[in-house]
CSV table of C-alpha atoms and ligand atoms in Angstrom, one decimal:
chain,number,residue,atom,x,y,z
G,1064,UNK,CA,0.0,0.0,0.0
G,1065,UNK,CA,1.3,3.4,-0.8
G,1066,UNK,CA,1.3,5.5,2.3
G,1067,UNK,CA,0.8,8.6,0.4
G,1068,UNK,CA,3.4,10.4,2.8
G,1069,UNK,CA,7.0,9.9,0.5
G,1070,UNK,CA,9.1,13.4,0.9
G,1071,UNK,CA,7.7,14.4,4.4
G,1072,UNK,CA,9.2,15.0,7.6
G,1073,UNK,CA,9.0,13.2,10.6
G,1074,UNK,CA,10.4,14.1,14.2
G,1075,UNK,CA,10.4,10.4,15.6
G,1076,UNK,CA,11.8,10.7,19.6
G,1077,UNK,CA,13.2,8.1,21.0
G,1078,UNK,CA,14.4,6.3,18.0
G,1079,UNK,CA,17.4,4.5,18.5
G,1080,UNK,CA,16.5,1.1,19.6
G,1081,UNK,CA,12.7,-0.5,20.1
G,1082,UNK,CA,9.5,0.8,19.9
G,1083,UNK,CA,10.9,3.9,18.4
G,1084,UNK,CA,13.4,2.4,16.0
G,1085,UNK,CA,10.2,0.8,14.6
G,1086,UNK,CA,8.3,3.6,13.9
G,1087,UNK,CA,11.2,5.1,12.3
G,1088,UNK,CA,12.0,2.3,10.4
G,1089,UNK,CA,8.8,2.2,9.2
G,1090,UNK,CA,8.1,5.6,8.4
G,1091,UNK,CA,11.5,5.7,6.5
G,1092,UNK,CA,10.2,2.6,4.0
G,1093,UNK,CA,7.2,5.5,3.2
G,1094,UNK,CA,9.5,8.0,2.2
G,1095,UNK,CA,10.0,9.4,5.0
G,1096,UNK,CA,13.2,12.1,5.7
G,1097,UNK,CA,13.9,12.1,10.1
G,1098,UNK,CA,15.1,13.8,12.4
G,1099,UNK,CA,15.3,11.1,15.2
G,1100,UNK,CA,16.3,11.4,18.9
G,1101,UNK,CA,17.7,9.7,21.5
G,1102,UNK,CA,20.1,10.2,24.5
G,1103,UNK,CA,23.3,8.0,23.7
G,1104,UNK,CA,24.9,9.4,20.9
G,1105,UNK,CA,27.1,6.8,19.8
G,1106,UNK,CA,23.7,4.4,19.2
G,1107,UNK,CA,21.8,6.7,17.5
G,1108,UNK,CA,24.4,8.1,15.2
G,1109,UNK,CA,24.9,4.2,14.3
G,1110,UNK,CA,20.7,3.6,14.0
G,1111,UNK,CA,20.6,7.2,11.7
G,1112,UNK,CA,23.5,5.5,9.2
G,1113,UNK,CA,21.8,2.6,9.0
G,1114,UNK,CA,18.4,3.3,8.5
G,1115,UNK,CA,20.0,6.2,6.1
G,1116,UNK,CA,21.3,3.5,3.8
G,1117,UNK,CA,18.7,1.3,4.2
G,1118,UNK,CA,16.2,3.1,2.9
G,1119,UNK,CA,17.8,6.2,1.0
G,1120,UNK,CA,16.3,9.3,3.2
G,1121,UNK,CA,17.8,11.7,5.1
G,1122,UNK,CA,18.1,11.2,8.9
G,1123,UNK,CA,19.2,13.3,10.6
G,1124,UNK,CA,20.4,12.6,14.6
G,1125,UNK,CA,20.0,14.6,17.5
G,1126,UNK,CA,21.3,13.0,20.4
G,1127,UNK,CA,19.4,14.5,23.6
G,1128,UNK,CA,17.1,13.8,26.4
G,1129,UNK,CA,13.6,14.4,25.4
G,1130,UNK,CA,12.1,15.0,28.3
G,1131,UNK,CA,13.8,18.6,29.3
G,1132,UNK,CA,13.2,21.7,27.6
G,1133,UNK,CA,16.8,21.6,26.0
G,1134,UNK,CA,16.0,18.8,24.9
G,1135,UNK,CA,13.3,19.9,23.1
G,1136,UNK,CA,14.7,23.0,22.2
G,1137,UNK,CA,17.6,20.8,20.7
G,1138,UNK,CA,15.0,18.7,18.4
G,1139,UNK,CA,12.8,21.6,17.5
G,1140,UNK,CA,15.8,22.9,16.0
G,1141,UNK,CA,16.6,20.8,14.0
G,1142,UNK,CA,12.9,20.4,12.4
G,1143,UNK,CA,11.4,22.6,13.8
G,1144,UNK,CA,8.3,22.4,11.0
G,1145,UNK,CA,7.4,18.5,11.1
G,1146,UNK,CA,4.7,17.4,9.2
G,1147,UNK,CA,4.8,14.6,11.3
G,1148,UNK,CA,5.7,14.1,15.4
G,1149,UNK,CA,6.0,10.4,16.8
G,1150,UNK,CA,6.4,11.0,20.6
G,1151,UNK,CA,8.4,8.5,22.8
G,1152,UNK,CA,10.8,8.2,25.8
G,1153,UNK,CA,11.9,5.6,27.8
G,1154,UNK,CA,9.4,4.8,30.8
G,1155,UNK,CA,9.5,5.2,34.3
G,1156,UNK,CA,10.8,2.1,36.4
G,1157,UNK,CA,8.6,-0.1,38.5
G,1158,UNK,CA,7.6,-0.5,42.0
G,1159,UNK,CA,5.1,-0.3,45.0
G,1160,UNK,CA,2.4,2.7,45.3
G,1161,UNK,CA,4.2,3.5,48.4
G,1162,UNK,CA,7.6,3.9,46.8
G,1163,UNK,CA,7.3,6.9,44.7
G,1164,UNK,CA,7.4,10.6,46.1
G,1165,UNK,CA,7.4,14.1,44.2
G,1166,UNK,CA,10.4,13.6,42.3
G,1167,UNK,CA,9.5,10.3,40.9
G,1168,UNK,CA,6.2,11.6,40.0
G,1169,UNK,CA,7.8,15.0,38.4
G,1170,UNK,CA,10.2,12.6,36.0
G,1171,UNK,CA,7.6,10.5,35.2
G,1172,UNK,CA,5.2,13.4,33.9
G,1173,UNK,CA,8.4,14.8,32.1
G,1174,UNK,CA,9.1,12.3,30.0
G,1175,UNK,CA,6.2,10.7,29.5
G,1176,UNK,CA,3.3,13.5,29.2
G,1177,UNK,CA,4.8,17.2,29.3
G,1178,UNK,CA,7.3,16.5,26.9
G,1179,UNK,CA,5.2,15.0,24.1
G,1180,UNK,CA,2.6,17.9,25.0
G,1181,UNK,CA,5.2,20.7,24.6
G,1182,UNK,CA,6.7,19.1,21.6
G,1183,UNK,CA,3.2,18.9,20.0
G,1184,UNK,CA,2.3,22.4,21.4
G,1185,UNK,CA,5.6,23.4,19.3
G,1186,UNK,CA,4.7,21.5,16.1
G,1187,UNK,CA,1.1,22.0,15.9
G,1188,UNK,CA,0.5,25.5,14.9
G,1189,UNK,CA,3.0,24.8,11.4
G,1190,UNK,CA,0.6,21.7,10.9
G,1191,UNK,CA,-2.6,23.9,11.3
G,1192,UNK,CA,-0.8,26.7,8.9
G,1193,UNK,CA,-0.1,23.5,6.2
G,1194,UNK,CA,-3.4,21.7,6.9
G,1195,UNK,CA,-1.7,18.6,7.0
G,1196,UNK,CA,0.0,16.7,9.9
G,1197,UNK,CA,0.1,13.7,12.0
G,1198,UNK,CA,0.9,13.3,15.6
G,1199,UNK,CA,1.4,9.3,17.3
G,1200,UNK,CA,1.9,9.2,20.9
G,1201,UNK,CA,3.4,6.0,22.2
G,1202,UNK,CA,2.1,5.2,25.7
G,1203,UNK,CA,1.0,1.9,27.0
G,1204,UNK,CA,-1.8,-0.6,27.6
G,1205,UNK,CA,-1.4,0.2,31.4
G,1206,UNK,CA,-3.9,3.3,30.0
G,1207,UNK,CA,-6.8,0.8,29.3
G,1208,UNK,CA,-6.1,-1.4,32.3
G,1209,UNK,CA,-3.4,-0.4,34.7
G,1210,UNK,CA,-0.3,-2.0,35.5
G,1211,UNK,CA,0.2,-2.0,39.0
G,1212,UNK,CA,3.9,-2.1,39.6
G,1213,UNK,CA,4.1,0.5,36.8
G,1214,UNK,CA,2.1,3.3,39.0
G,1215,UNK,CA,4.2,6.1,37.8
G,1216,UNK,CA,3.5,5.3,33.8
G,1217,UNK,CA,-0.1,4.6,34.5
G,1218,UNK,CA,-0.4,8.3,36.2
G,1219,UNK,CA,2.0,10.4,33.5
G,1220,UNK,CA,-0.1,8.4,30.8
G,1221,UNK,CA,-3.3,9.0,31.6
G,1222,UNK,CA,-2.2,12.7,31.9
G,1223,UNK,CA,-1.0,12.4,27.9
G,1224,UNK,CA,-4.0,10.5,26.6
G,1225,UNK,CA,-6.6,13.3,28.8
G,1226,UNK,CA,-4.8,15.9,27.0
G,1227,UNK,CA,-5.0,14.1,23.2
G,1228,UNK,CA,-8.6,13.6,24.0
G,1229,UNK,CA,-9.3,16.7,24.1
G,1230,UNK,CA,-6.9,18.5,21.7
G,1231,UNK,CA,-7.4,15.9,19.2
G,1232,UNK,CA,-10.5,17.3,18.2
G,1233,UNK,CA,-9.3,20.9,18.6
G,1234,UNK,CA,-6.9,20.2,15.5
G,1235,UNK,CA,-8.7,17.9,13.4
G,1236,UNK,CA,-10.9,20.1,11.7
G,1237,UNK,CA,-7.5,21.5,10.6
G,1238,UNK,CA,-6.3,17.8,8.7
G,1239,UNK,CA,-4.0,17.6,11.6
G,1240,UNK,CA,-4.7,13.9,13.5
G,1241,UNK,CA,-3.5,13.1,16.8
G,1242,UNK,CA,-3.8,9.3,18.2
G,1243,UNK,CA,-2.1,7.1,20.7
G,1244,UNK,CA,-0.3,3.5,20.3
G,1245,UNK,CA,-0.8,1.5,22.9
G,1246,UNK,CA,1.9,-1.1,23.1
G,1247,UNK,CA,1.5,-4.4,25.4
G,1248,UNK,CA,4.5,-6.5,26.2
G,1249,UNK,CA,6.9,-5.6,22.7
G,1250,UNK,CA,10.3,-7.8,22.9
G,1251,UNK,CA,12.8,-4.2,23.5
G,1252,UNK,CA,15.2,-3.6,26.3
G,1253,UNK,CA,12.2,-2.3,28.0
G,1254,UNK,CA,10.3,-6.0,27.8
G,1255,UNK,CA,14.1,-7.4,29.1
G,1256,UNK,CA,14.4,-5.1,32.1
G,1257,UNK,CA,10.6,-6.2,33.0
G,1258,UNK,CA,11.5,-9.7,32.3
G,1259,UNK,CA,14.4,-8.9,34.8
G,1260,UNK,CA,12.4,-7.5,37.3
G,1261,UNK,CA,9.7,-10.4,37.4
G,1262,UNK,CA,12.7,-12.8,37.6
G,1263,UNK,CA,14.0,-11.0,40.4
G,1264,UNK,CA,11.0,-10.4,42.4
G,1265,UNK,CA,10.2,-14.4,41.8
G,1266,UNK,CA,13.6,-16.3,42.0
G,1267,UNK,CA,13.0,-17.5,38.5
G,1268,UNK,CA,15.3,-17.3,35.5
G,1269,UNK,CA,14.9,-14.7,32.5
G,1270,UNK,CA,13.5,-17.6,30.5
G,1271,UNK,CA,10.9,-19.0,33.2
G,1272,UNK,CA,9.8,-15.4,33.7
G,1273,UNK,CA,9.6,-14.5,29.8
G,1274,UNK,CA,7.2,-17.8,29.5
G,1275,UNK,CA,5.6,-16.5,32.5
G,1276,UNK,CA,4.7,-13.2,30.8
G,1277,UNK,CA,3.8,-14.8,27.4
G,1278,UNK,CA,1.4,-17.2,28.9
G,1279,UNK,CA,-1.0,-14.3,30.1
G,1280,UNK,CA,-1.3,-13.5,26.3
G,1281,UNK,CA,-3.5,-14.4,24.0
G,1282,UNK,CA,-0.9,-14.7,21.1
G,1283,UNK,CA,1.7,-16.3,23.1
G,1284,UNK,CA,4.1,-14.1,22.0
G,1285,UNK,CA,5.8,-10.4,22.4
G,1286,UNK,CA,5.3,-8.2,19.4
G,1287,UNK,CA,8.2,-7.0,17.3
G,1288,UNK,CA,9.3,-3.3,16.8
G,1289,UNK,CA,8.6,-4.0,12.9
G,1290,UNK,CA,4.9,-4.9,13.7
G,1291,UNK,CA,4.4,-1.6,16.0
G,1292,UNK,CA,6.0,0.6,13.6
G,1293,UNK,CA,4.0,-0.7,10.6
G,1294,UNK,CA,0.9,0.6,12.3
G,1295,UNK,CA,2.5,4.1,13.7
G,1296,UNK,CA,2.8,4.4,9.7
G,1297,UNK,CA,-0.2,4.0,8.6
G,1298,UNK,CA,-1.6,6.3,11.6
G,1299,UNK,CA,0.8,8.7,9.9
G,1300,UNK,CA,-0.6,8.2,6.5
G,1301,UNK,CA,-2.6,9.6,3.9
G,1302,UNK,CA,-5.1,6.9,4.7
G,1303,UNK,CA,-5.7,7.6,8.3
G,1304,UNK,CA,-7.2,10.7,8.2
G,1305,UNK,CA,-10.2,10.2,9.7
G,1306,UNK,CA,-8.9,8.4,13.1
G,1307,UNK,CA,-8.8,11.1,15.3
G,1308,UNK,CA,-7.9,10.9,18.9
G,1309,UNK,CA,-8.0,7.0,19.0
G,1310,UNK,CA,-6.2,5.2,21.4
G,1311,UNK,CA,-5.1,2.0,19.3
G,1312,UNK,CA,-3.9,-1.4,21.5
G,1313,UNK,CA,-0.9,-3.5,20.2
G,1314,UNK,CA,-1.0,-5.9,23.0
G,1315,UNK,CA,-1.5,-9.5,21.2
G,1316,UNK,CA,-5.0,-9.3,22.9
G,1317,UNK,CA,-3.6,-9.0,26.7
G,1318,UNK,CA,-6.4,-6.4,27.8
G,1319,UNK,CA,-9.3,-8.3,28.2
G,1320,UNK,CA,-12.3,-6.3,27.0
G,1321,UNK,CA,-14.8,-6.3,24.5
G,1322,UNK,CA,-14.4,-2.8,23.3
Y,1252,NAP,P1,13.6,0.8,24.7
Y,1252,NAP,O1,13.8,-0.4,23.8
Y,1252,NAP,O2,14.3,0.9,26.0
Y,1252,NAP,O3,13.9,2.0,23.8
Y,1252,NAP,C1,13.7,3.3,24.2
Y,1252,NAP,C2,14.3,4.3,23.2
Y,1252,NAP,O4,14.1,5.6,23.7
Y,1252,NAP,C3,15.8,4.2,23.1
Y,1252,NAP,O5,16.1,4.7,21.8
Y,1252,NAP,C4,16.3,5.2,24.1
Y,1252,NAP,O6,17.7,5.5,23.8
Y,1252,NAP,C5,15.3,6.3,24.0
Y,1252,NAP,N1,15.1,7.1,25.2
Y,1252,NAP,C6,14.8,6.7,26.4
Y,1252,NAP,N2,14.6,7.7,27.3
Y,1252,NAP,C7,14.8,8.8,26.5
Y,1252,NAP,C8,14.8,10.2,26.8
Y,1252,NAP,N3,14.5,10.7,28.0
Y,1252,NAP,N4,15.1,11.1,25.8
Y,1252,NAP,C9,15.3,10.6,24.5
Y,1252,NAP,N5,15.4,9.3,24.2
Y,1252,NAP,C10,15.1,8.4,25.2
Y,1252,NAP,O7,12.0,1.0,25.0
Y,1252,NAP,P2,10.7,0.5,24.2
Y,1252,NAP,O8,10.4,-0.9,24.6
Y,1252,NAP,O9,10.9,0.8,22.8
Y,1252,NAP,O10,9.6,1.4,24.9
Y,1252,NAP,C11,9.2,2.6,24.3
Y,1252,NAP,C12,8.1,3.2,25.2
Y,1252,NAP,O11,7.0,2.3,25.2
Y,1252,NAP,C13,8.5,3.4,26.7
Y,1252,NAP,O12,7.9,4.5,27.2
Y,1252,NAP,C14,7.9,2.1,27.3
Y,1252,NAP,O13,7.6,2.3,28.7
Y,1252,NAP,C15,6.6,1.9,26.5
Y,1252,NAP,N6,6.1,0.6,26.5
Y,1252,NAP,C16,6.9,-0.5,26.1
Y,1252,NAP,C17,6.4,-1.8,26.2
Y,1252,NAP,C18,7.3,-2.9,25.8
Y,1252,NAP,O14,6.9,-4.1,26.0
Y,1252,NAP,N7,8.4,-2.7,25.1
Y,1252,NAP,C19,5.2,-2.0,26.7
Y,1252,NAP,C20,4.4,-0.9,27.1
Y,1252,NAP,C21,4.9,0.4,27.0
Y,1252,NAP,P3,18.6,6.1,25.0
Y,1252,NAP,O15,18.5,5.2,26.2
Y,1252,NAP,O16,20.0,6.2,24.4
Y,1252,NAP,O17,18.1,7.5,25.3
């Protein structure tokens, strides 16, 4: 299917590695030029080349952390017109309810709901001006049905997707179309360090807890990068124009609901 997006520009954060990576990947295949984002330089300098020469489009790296306004500043800079935003940072480590105090909380909502809000607050009014643009958050299934060890990213989430909710239908009478991806258990460093923390709390190994995790879903599997970033491209294509402020599980059917 053509994506109808070849020769536009993409800010994709948080695109070295994973979820990101697959979004960019994808979004490169369309035609995409980036400007991707990450904090380690060294791996996203090496993920730019190679998705550069994969797919013959400009990408351009900017290695910073998303979720301070430098950061931002940093990106905006160097795209500052996107005609399309994929928002994405790494998310907040697990615990107990009783763990977490202010500062926990304060990171959390920095990375994972004022950044992508002050990003698309940046971005938005150029889309507007064009009357074209496409915005895909990527938050979690803990929105639909919450995680409980992962307290801090159920909160900053449900902050993000309150805020698309609303401002979603603000811009779409514009052509601009702002939804959220909503991975379950994706096999990233992320789905590792959770393995790793289910291992830990159980006395089991890496594998036992993996199988563990699998078994609770319904396809028996993780999903890949590829699979998550095949849909953020559509989202951000010429065909998706009327999904506005949809908030779209990958999860392999893990949230049990009818709707
Ligand atoms: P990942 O494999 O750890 O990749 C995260 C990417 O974001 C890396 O490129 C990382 O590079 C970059 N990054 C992290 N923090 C950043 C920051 N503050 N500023 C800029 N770049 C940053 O994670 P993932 O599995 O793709 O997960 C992506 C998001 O989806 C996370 O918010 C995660 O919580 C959420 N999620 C993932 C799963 C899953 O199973 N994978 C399930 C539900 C939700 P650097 O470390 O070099 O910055």
């Amino acid at each position: 299917m053509d994506l109808g997006i070849k020769g536009k520009t993409a800010i994709v954060c948080g695109a070295s590695k994973g979820l990101g990576r697959g979004c960019a990947e994808a979004l490169a295949e369309a035609g995409v030029n980036l400007v991707i984002n990450a904090r380690t330089e060294s791996t996203l300098i090496e993920a730019a080349e190679a998705i550069s020469a994969k797919y013959g489009v400009s990408v351009t790296p900017v290695a910073c952390d998303i979720s301070t306004a430098e950061g931002q500043a940093k990106v905006l800079a160097a795209c500052p017109t996107p005609d399309i935003l994929v928002n994405n940072a790494g998310g907040p480590p697990p615990g107990m309810w009783s763990d977490w105090d202010r500062d926990d909380f304060i990171k959390a909502l920095d990375a994972n709901m004022l950044a992508p809000i002050a990003l698309m607050k940046a971005v938005l009014p150029s889309m507007i001006e064009k009357g074209w643009g496409r915005v895909v958050n990527i938050t979690s299934q803990s929105v639909k049905s919450p995680i409980a060890v992962l307290g801090l990213s159920n909160s900053a989430r449900a902050g993000l997707t309150g805020y698309v909710g609303g401002t979603s239908r603000q811009v779409a009478p514009h052509g601009v179309n702002i939804n959220n991806l909503l991975p379950g258990i994706h096999a990233t460093d992320r789905a590792v360090s959770l393995d790793k923390g289910v291992s830990a709390a159980q006395g089991i190994s890496m594998e036992e807890a993996a199988a563990q995790r699998m078994e609770t879903i319904p396809a028996r599997r993780y999903g890949t990068s590829a699979e998550f970033g095949a849909m953020c491209a559509f989202l951000c294509s010429q065909h998706a124009g009327y999904i506005v402020g949809q908030n779209i599980l990958l999860d392999g059917g893990s949230v049990n609901s009818t709707m």
